[in-house]
Each structure stands twice: as C-alpha cells, then as structure tokens.
Amino acid sequence: MASDDIALLAEALSKTHLGYGELSYKGQGLKLDNTESVKELVREIEEYQGLRALRLEGNTVGVEAAQAIAKALECKDQLQVLGGESLESIVCLSLGSALMTAGARLRELDLSDNAFGPDGVKGIETLLKSSVCHSLQELRLNNCGMGIGGGKILAAALTECHEQSSALGAPLKLKVFIAGRNRLENEGATALALAFQLMGSLEEVHMPQNGINHAGVTALATALQHNPHLRILNLNDNTFTKRGALAMAQALRHLRTVQVINFGDCLVRSEGAIALSAVLREGLPTLKELNLSFGEITEAAALVLAQAVQDKPHMEKLDLNGNCLGEEGCEALKETMDNMDRADILASLSDDEGEPDEEEEEEEEEEEDENGKEMTENGVKDRDSPVKPEPTCHPEILSFLSSPTAETLLKLGDNRTGLIQQHVDVSDSDKVADAFLRISSLYSDDHEVKKAVLETIDTLLKKAFSGSSLQTYSFLSTLLVMLGLLKGEGKVKKVQVLPGHLLVLEHAVQQDYFPQDHASLLDTFVNVVAPHSCCYLGYPIGSQ
C-alpha cells in the first residue's frame, strides 16, 4: 500500500468515531488489499469498545484485508450494522464467519453495489441462515447482479432464517428489503415473494429494474398483501401490463399504511390505472406519493386518477409525467387538479409522449376486421362466442350468444338465466363483458324482454363478481375498453354503443352485487371523462 494511501487511511480513521458505537469509513475511496493496508483500521476495530456499526461502503476491500478485518470482528458481539461494497464472495464469506464466531446480532446488513452475482449470495447464505441474522431488520442488496439463481438462494436463506428463529420464539421480522438492479426476473421475484409472505413484517420493499413482468409482479402482489405494515413500495422499471397491474391493485386493497407507491416506467397502462383508481377511492388512506410516470396511460384514465386522489388528505405528489395524454389531455388534467384545489401535488408533465398514434390504432383495427366479421346490429363484433368450450353446451345457448335476439332469449324459457350462467366462462373477464354487451343490447320497453334481460344480467354478474377483486377490476376495465371509454391493451374492438348497454349498466350498478368503488368509477367516467373526450355517451350511469 502506498504511503499516501496510508496517510488517507489515518485521516479517515480520525473521523470515524461517529457516536452510538459506529465506526465509519464510508465513502473514503480507500483501496484495502492486504494486511498491511488495514493495520491501523484493524487496531481501531479491536480497541473500539461497544462497536455496534461498521461502515465500509465506498472502499475496495480485498481478500487478505477482509480476513484481517474479520479476525478483528470475532470478538465484537455487540455489532448490529455492517455495510460494504466492492466485495468479492470470499470476502463476504470471511466477514460472515467472523460475525458468527463473535455471536453478533445484526440489525442491518448493507452489501449494495457489490457485483458479486449468485456466488456472492452463496458467500452470505450461511450468515443469513445463522442466529446472527435472526434479529435482522434491514437487508440492502442493491445492484449486486444476483440474477435468478442468487434470488432463489437468498429467498431460501431468508425462509430458513425465519423458520429457525420462529422455533426459538423470536421470528425474523425483516422491515426493509432493497434489491434493485439485480436481474431477478420472474423466477427470482417469485421465490422471494414466498419468503415475504412467510415473514409478513415488511415496511419497505425496493425492487426496481429487475426485469420482472406480470407473472413475477402477481406473485409479489399476493405476498405483499400479507405484510400489513408496508409503507413504501418501489417496483420502478419493471413490466406490469394489465395482468400485473390488476393483481397489484387487488393487493393494495388490503394495505392501509402505504405512503409511497412507485410504479413508474412499469407499463401500468390505462386499464391498470383504472384499477388503481378504484383502490384509491376506497383505501390507501395514508398515501403521500403515487408515481405512475411513463406507463402509457391515456387521458381518460389520468382524469379518473385525478378524481381518485381528491380526498387524500396526506397526498403530496401525483406523478403522471411521460404518459400518453396529448396536449389537450395535459391541459384537461391540470384543469381538473386545479378545480379540486390540488394543482400543487401534480408533478410536471413536460415529458408527455402525446396521444396514441391513431394511424397505428386504425391499422390494428383493420387487421382485426380482415380476420373477422363487421359489427352486427346488436353493436357487438361477431367474434368468438363467450360460451365455454364444453361438449355438453346446449346448441340453443351457443346460437343465442353468437347472434342474440329478444325472440331467442325468450324462447330459452324460465331457466334461461341458469343456462347462460352455466355456459359463460365467468373466470374470463373478456367473455363476461362480451356476454354483458350482447345480452344488454336486447333491452327494450317490452316488459317481458326487459325482465328477461335484467334477470339474466343480474345472475351473470352476481356469479362473476363473487370471485376475487381482481376479477371484478378486470371486468370493469374490459367493459370500458369495449365501450370506447378507455384505450385497452392489445387488440380489443370497440362496440357500437346502444342505449340498452347503458340502461342495463345503470341498473346493474344499483344492485348489491356491484362493488361501490366500481360504481363510483363508472360515474366518474360519464361525468368527468366524457366531457373531455369524443366518447360522450349521452346516457347517465348512476351510482349507489
């Protein structure tokens, strides 16, 4: 080690005693590669009585130097915090062994910015499983390149730590988990989700930039709803799409203490934004920040989101920058926020991507038309029937749902509601929405027809809404897309909106089976979104 490096180390050591038992070399930029280079540092550790925290972040620690530091730590049984970066896997192993020898009880372990990959996780695996980490509250492994394999090893280690600590009567209660930029992908995220659900103690989760798509997001959503004290959730720059966003919306309904949500650059899109709006209306009472930037959200969904945050007293920031609002949409959003006296919480819209490319949308629609028939008189494109592909399907049901008429509905007899309910796949929101539009298009002033339509719709939706909230969110967003009120994900053909669609929908929202938050959202679309768009329907949709 050069003499100038020794001088730098001596100067750093003079500033390391920061009180509360902390010895910090954080950010000193030292190259500690052999025993000689850490001679003074080791002496400081050995002489520091009651050492509780050792900070090595911002320095490079080689194997020989780490072994010397580890030896000095073997008698530091009060150590609670360890931080370091630029560490090799064998270095992590040496430090971990020392802590186990000392019988330390860690509260915080920060090994961020160590490009140690899966092998590095193996280096701390034994440590994480040991009694040293039974008391761990904060685990920071940001930017470590763990990959899928490292994520699985980490998940298994946390699971074992929880099981062993629980057997001793003091289960692991990890509060902060940070693992951004680790290429965990779906498999790594899913494995960690199981550990999260088991612990149930998380307050902060930061997992940005991990290549996670809807499958991994759904697994995390399921786990996070079992962590009731969650305050901060950062999944920035992963890929939700509709399925992931709906699953996350369902999870957030169960969480009452969330203060910060960062789903920026996650392709939440408009349908996901609508589901999150429903959650905002009925829950998340302590929310302060919501980041849905760069998510391909269009004007209609943005306006509904704005309405949803109106009554959030703690709300400090709503970030919808980089979406697809267009110039007029940005102005409409600003006007809406201003009218609610909440303009101060709206982040800049300077990077808005503009309205979706109409030519591209038209090309998609033309492609669909080439593959199918044009709209029928019922206002629904003559696409595949919403009937389940079952061999026992009644021919008359198949015929009716393929080309519904009032006459064929009445011919089905008094058992029509049961027959249709049995043959429409209510687990598929697209098919439920399709069936709803086909049947409601038959609504008329004729008493017998009206009664048959409303009874059939009530039976169908009651069964569809008896499942998870995810199912009802999905139905609502699909219906809005089909009605032309919302830009959907993928190729969904808009229907020709008929009075019956809206009159039956108005009836449905007043029924007990229809969730209150969904009714409120529909009301918002008609009263707030429609005046700002070309999709104004001209018919009221009441709410409970």
PDB file of C-alpha atoms in Angstrom, residues 25-171:
ATOM      1  CA  TYR A  25     -15.095   4.602   6.637  1.00  0.00           C
ATOM      2  CA  LYS A  26     -17.984   5.191   4.277  1.00  0.00           C
ATOM      3  CA  GLY A  27     -17.108   6.946   1.028  1.00  0.00           C
ATOM      4  CA  GLN A  28     -13.361   7.248   1.718  1.00  0.00           C
ATOM      5  CA  GLY A  29     -12.340   5.620  -1.584  1.00  0.00           C
ATOM      6  CA  LEU A  30      -9.633   3.517   0.057  1.00  0.00           C
ATOM      7  CA  LYS A  31      -8.013   0.522  -1.619  1.00  0.00           C
ATOM      8  CA  LEU A  32      -7.586  -2.043   1.128  1.00  0.00           C
ATOM      9  CA  ASP A  33      -5.963  -5.053  -0.447  1.00  0.00           C
ATOM     10  CA  ASN A  34      -3.626  -6.635   2.131  1.00  0.00           C
ATOM     11  CA  THR A  35      -2.953  -6.978   5.840  1.00  0.00           C
ATOM     12  CA  GLU A  36      -0.598  -4.012   5.932  1.00  0.00           C
ATOM     13  CA  SER A  37      -3.160  -1.724   4.323  1.00  0.00           C
ATOM     14  CA  VAL A  38      -5.667  -2.317   7.145  1.00  0.00           C
ATOM     15  CA  LYS A  39      -3.240  -2.470  10.046  1.00  0.00           C
ATOM     16  CA  GLU A  40      -4.434   0.787  11.594  1.00  0.00           C
ATOM     17  CA  LEU A  41      -8.063   0.059  10.741  1.00  0.00           C
ATOM     18  CA  VAL A  42      -7.891  -3.309  12.486  1.00  0.00           C
ATOM     19  CA  ARG A  43      -6.343  -1.683  15.551  1.00  0.00           C
ATOM     20  CA  GLU A  44      -9.239   0.793  15.661  1.00  0.00           C
ATOM     21  CA  ILE A  45     -11.763  -2.044  15.497  1.00  0.00           C
ATOM     22  CA  GLU A  46     -10.026  -4.023  18.207  1.00  0.00           C
ATOM     23  CA  GLU A  47      -9.804  -1.035  20.550  1.00  0.00           C
ATOM     24  CA  TYR A  48     -13.352   0.185  19.937  1.00  0.00           C
ATOM     25  CA  GLN A  49     -15.366  -0.925  22.944  1.00  0.00           C
ATOM     26  CA  GLY A  50     -19.060  -1.457  22.298  1.00  0.00           C
ATOM     27  CA  LEU A  51     -18.743  -1.400  18.497  1.00  0.00           C
ATOM     28  CA  ARG A  52     -22.244  -1.564  17.060  1.00  0.00           C
ATOM     29  CA  ALA A  53     -21.817  -0.464  13.450  1.00  0.00           C
ATOM     30  CA  LEU A  54     -19.036  -0.875  10.900  1.00  0.00           C
ATOM     31  CA  ARG A  55     -19.358   1.047   7.637  1.00  0.00           C
ATOM     32  CA  LEU A  56     -17.073   0.035   4.778  1.00  0.00           C
ATOM     33  CA  GLU A  57     -19.150   1.347   1.851  1.00  0.00           C
ATOM     34  CA  GLY A  58     -17.262   3.307  -0.787  1.00  0.00           C
ATOM     35  CA  ASN A  59     -13.982   1.422  -0.378  1.00  0.00           C
ATOM     36  CA  THR A  60     -12.414  -1.594  -2.081  1.00  0.00           C
ATOM     37  CA  VAL A  61     -11.660  -4.489   0.258  1.00  0.00           C
ATOM     38  CA  GLY A  62      -9.531  -7.378  -0.958  1.00  0.00           C
ATOM     39  CA  VAL A  63      -9.457 -10.952   0.362  1.00  0.00           C
ATOM     40  CA  GLU A  64      -6.374 -10.608   2.582  1.00  0.00           C
ATOM     41  CA  ALA A  65      -7.568  -7.314   4.043  1.00  0.00           C
ATOM     42  CA  ALA A  66     -11.055  -8.746   4.663  1.00  0.00           C
ATOM     43  CA  GLN A  67      -9.615 -11.694   6.537  1.00  0.00           C
ATOM     44  CA  ALA A  68      -7.726  -9.332   8.841  1.00  0.00           C
ATOM     45  CA  ILE A  69     -10.864  -7.251   9.428  1.00  0.00           C
ATOM     46  CA  ALA A  70     -12.868 -10.423  10.023  1.00  0.00           C
ATOM     47  CA  LYS A  71     -10.374 -11.594  12.664  1.00  0.00           C
ATOM     48  CA  ALA A  72     -10.785  -8.292  14.499  1.00  0.00           C
ATOM     49  CA  LEU A  73     -14.575  -8.647  14.402  1.00  0.00           C
ATOM     50  CA  GLU A  74     -14.599 -12.080  16.009  1.00  0.00           C
ATOM     51  CA  CYS A  75     -14.872 -10.550  19.479  1.00  0.00           C
ATOM     52  CA  LYS A  76     -17.398  -7.837  18.577  1.00  0.00           C
ATOM     53  CA  ASP A  77     -20.549  -9.475  19.811  1.00  0.00           C
ATOM     54  CA  GLN A  78     -22.447  -6.162  20.002  1.00  0.00           C
ATOM     55  CA  LEU A  79     -22.151  -5.450  16.258  1.00  0.00           C
ATOM     56  CA  GLN A  80     -25.558  -4.729  14.732  1.00  0.00           C
ATOM     57  CA  VAL A  81     -24.794  -2.966  11.440  1.00  0.00           C
ATOM     58  CA  LEU A  82     -22.401  -3.997   8.669  1.00  0.00           C
ATOM     59  CA  GLY A  83     -22.041  -2.212   5.345  1.00  0.00           C
ATOM     60  CA  GLY A  84     -19.605  -2.719   2.489  1.00  0.00           C
ATOM     61  CA  GLU A  85     -19.254  -2.608  -1.279  1.00  0.00           C
ATOM     62  CA  SER A  86     -16.816  -3.824  -3.948  1.00  0.00           C
ATOM     63  CA  LEU A  87     -16.562  -7.091  -2.007  1.00  0.00           C
ATOM     64  CA  GLU A  88     -15.836 -10.484  -3.543  1.00  0.00           C
ATOM     65  CA  SER A  89     -17.821 -13.547  -2.489  1.00  0.00           C
ATOM     66  CA  ILE A  90     -14.917 -14.917  -0.429  1.00  0.00           C
ATOM     67  CA  VAL A  91     -14.716 -11.570   1.376  1.00  0.00           C
ATOM     68  CA  CYS A  92     -18.400 -11.828   2.270  1.00  0.00           C
ATOM     69  CA  LEU A  93     -17.793 -15.356   3.499  1.00  0.00           C
ATOM     70  CA  SER A  94     -14.899 -14.222   5.735  1.00  0.00           C
ATOM     71  CA  LEU A  95     -16.873 -11.378   7.279  1.00  0.00           C
ATOM     72  CA  GLY A  96     -19.884 -13.622   7.810  1.00  0.00           C
ATOM     73  CA  SER A  97     -17.802 -16.276   9.561  1.00  0.00           C
ATOM     74  CA  ALA A  98     -16.342 -13.664  11.882  1.00  0.00           C
ATOM     75  CA  LEU A  99     -19.779 -12.397  12.863  1.00  0.00           C
ATOM     76  CA  MET A 100     -20.946 -15.910  13.630  1.00  0.00           C
ATOM     77  CA  THR A 101     -17.845 -16.528  15.744  1.00  0.00           C
ATOM     78  CA  ALA A 102     -18.497 -13.316  17.638  1.00  0.00           C
ATOM     79  CA  GLY A 103     -22.127 -14.220  18.213  1.00  0.00           C
ATOM     80  CA  ALA A 104     -23.224 -10.825  16.874  1.00  0.00           C
ATOM     81  CA  ARG A 105     -26.873  -9.934  16.347  1.00  0.00           C
ATOM     82  CA  LEU A 106     -27.188  -7.909  13.152  1.00  0.00           C
ATOM     83  CA  ARG A 107     -29.920  -5.349  12.733  1.00  0.00           C
ATOM     84  CA  GLU A 108     -28.783  -4.039   9.345  1.00  0.00           C
ATOM     85  CA  LEU A 109     -26.764  -5.664   6.554  1.00  0.00           C
ATOM     86  CA  ASP A 110     -25.855  -3.441   3.599  1.00  0.00           C
ATOM     87  CA  LEU A 111     -23.877  -5.069   0.805  1.00  0.00           C
ATOM     88  CA  SER A 112     -25.184  -2.881  -2.022  1.00  0.00           C
ATOM     89  CA  ASP A 113     -23.113  -2.163  -5.142  1.00  0.00           C
ATOM     90  CA  ASN A 114     -21.193  -5.408  -4.951  1.00  0.00           C
ATOM     91  CA  ALA A 115     -21.203  -7.089  -8.334  1.00  0.00           C
ATOM     92  CA  PHE A 116     -20.786 -10.484  -6.709  1.00  0.00           C
ATOM     93  CA  GLY A 117     -23.542 -12.290  -8.590  1.00  0.00           C
ATOM     94  CA  PRO A 118     -25.016 -15.610  -7.417  1.00  0.00           C
ATOM     95  CA  ASP A 119     -21.659 -16.668  -5.948  1.00  0.00           C
ATOM     96  CA  GLY A 120     -21.711 -13.629  -3.675  1.00  0.00           C
ATOM     97  CA  VAL A 121     -25.122 -14.639  -2.379  1.00  0.00           C
ATOM     98  CA  LYS A 122     -23.669 -18.048  -1.583  1.00  0.00           C
ATOM     99  CA  GLY A 123     -20.981 -16.176   0.367  1.00  0.00           C
ATOM    100  CA  ILE A 124     -23.583 -14.726   2.733  1.00  0.00           C
ATOM    101  CA  GLU A 125     -26.020 -17.650   2.620  1.00  0.00           C
ATOM    102  CA  THR A 126     -24.662 -19.271   5.782  1.00  0.00           C
ATOM    103  CA  LEU A 127     -24.642 -15.922   7.557  1.00  0.00           C
ATOM    104  CA  LEU A 128     -28.284 -15.236   6.637  1.00  0.00           C
ATOM    105  CA  LYS A 129     -29.339 -18.651   7.915  1.00  0.00           C
ATOM    106  CA  SER A 130     -27.482 -18.228  11.215  1.00  0.00           C
ATOM    107  CA  SER A 131     -28.627 -16.744  14.511  1.00  0.00           C
ATOM    108  CA  VAL A 132     -26.622 -13.620  13.638  1.00  0.00           C
ATOM    109  CA  CYS A 133     -29.481 -12.616  11.323  1.00  0.00           C
ATOM    110  CA  HIS A 134     -32.417 -13.669  13.491  1.00  0.00           C
ATOM    111  CA  SER A 135     -32.639 -10.019  14.564  1.00  0.00           C
ATOM    112  CA  LEU A 136     -32.120  -8.574  11.057  1.00  0.00           C
ATOM    113  CA  GLN A 137     -34.435  -5.665  10.244  1.00  0.00           C
ATOM    114  CA  GLU A 138     -32.837  -4.139   7.138  1.00  0.00           C
ATOM    115  CA  LEU A 139     -31.305  -6.021   4.211  1.00  0.00           C
ATOM    116  CA  ARG A 140     -29.806  -3.894   1.444  1.00  0.00           C
ATOM    117  CA  LEU A 141     -28.508  -5.704  -1.632  1.00  0.00           C
ATOM    118  CA  ASN A 142     -28.953  -3.094  -4.334  1.00  0.00           C
ATOM    119  CA  ASN A 143     -27.074  -3.503  -7.612  1.00  0.00           C
ATOM    120  CA  CYS A 144     -25.389  -6.815  -6.825  1.00  0.00           C
ATOM    121  CA  GLY A 145     -26.128  -8.745 -10.023  1.00  0.00           C
ATOM    122  CA  MET A 146     -27.688 -11.619  -8.113  1.00  0.00           C
ATOM    123  CA  GLY A 147     -29.655 -12.924 -11.057  1.00  0.00           C
ATOM    124  CA  ILE A 148     -32.358 -15.578 -10.836  1.00  0.00           C
ATOM    125  CA  GLY A 149     -30.077 -18.055  -9.087  1.00  0.00           C
ATOM    126  CA  GLY A 150     -28.985 -15.565  -6.454  1.00  0.00           C
ATOM    127  CA  GLY A 151     -32.580 -14.548  -5.839  1.00  0.00           C
ATOM    128  CA  LYS A 152     -33.566 -18.165  -5.194  1.00  0.00           C
ATOM    129  CA  ILE A 153     -30.631 -18.704  -2.821  1.00  0.00           C
ATOM    130  CA  LEU A 154     -31.492 -15.514  -0.958  1.00  0.00           C
ATOM    131  CA  ALA A 155     -35.156 -16.496  -0.679  1.00  0.00           C
ATOM    132  CA  ALA A 156     -34.281 -19.929   0.686  1.00  0.00           C
ATOM    133  CA  ALA A 157     -31.870 -18.425   3.223  1.00  0.00           C
ATOM    134  CA  LEU A 158     -34.448 -15.920   4.474  1.00  0.00           C
ATOM    135  CA  THR A 159     -37.036 -18.683   4.718  1.00  0.00           C
ATOM    136  CA  GLU A 160     -34.741 -20.879   6.787  1.00  0.00           C
ATOM    137  CA  CYS A 161     -33.759 -17.935   8.990  1.00  0.00           C
ATOM    138  CA  HIS A 162     -37.425 -17.254   9.678  1.00  0.00           C
ATOM    139  CA  GLU A 163     -38.187 -20.880  10.440  1.00  0.00           C
ATOM    140  CA  GLN A 164     -35.251 -21.292  12.811  1.00  0.00           C
ATOM    141  CA  SER A 165     -35.853 -18.001  14.607  1.00  0.00           C
ATOM    142  CA  SER A 166     -39.561 -18.821  14.925  1.00  0.00           C
ATOM    143  CA  ALA A 167     -38.673 -22.128  16.546  1.00  0.00           C
ATOM    144  CA  LEU A 168     -36.776 -20.135  19.182  1.00  0.00           C
ATOM    145  CA  GLY A 169     -39.791 -17.928  19.845  1.00  0.00           C
ATOM    146  CA  ALA A 170     -38.458 -14.763  18.160  1.00  0.00           C
ATOM    147  CA  PRO A 171     -39.248 -14.921  14.427  1.00  0.00           C
TER     148      PRO A 171
END
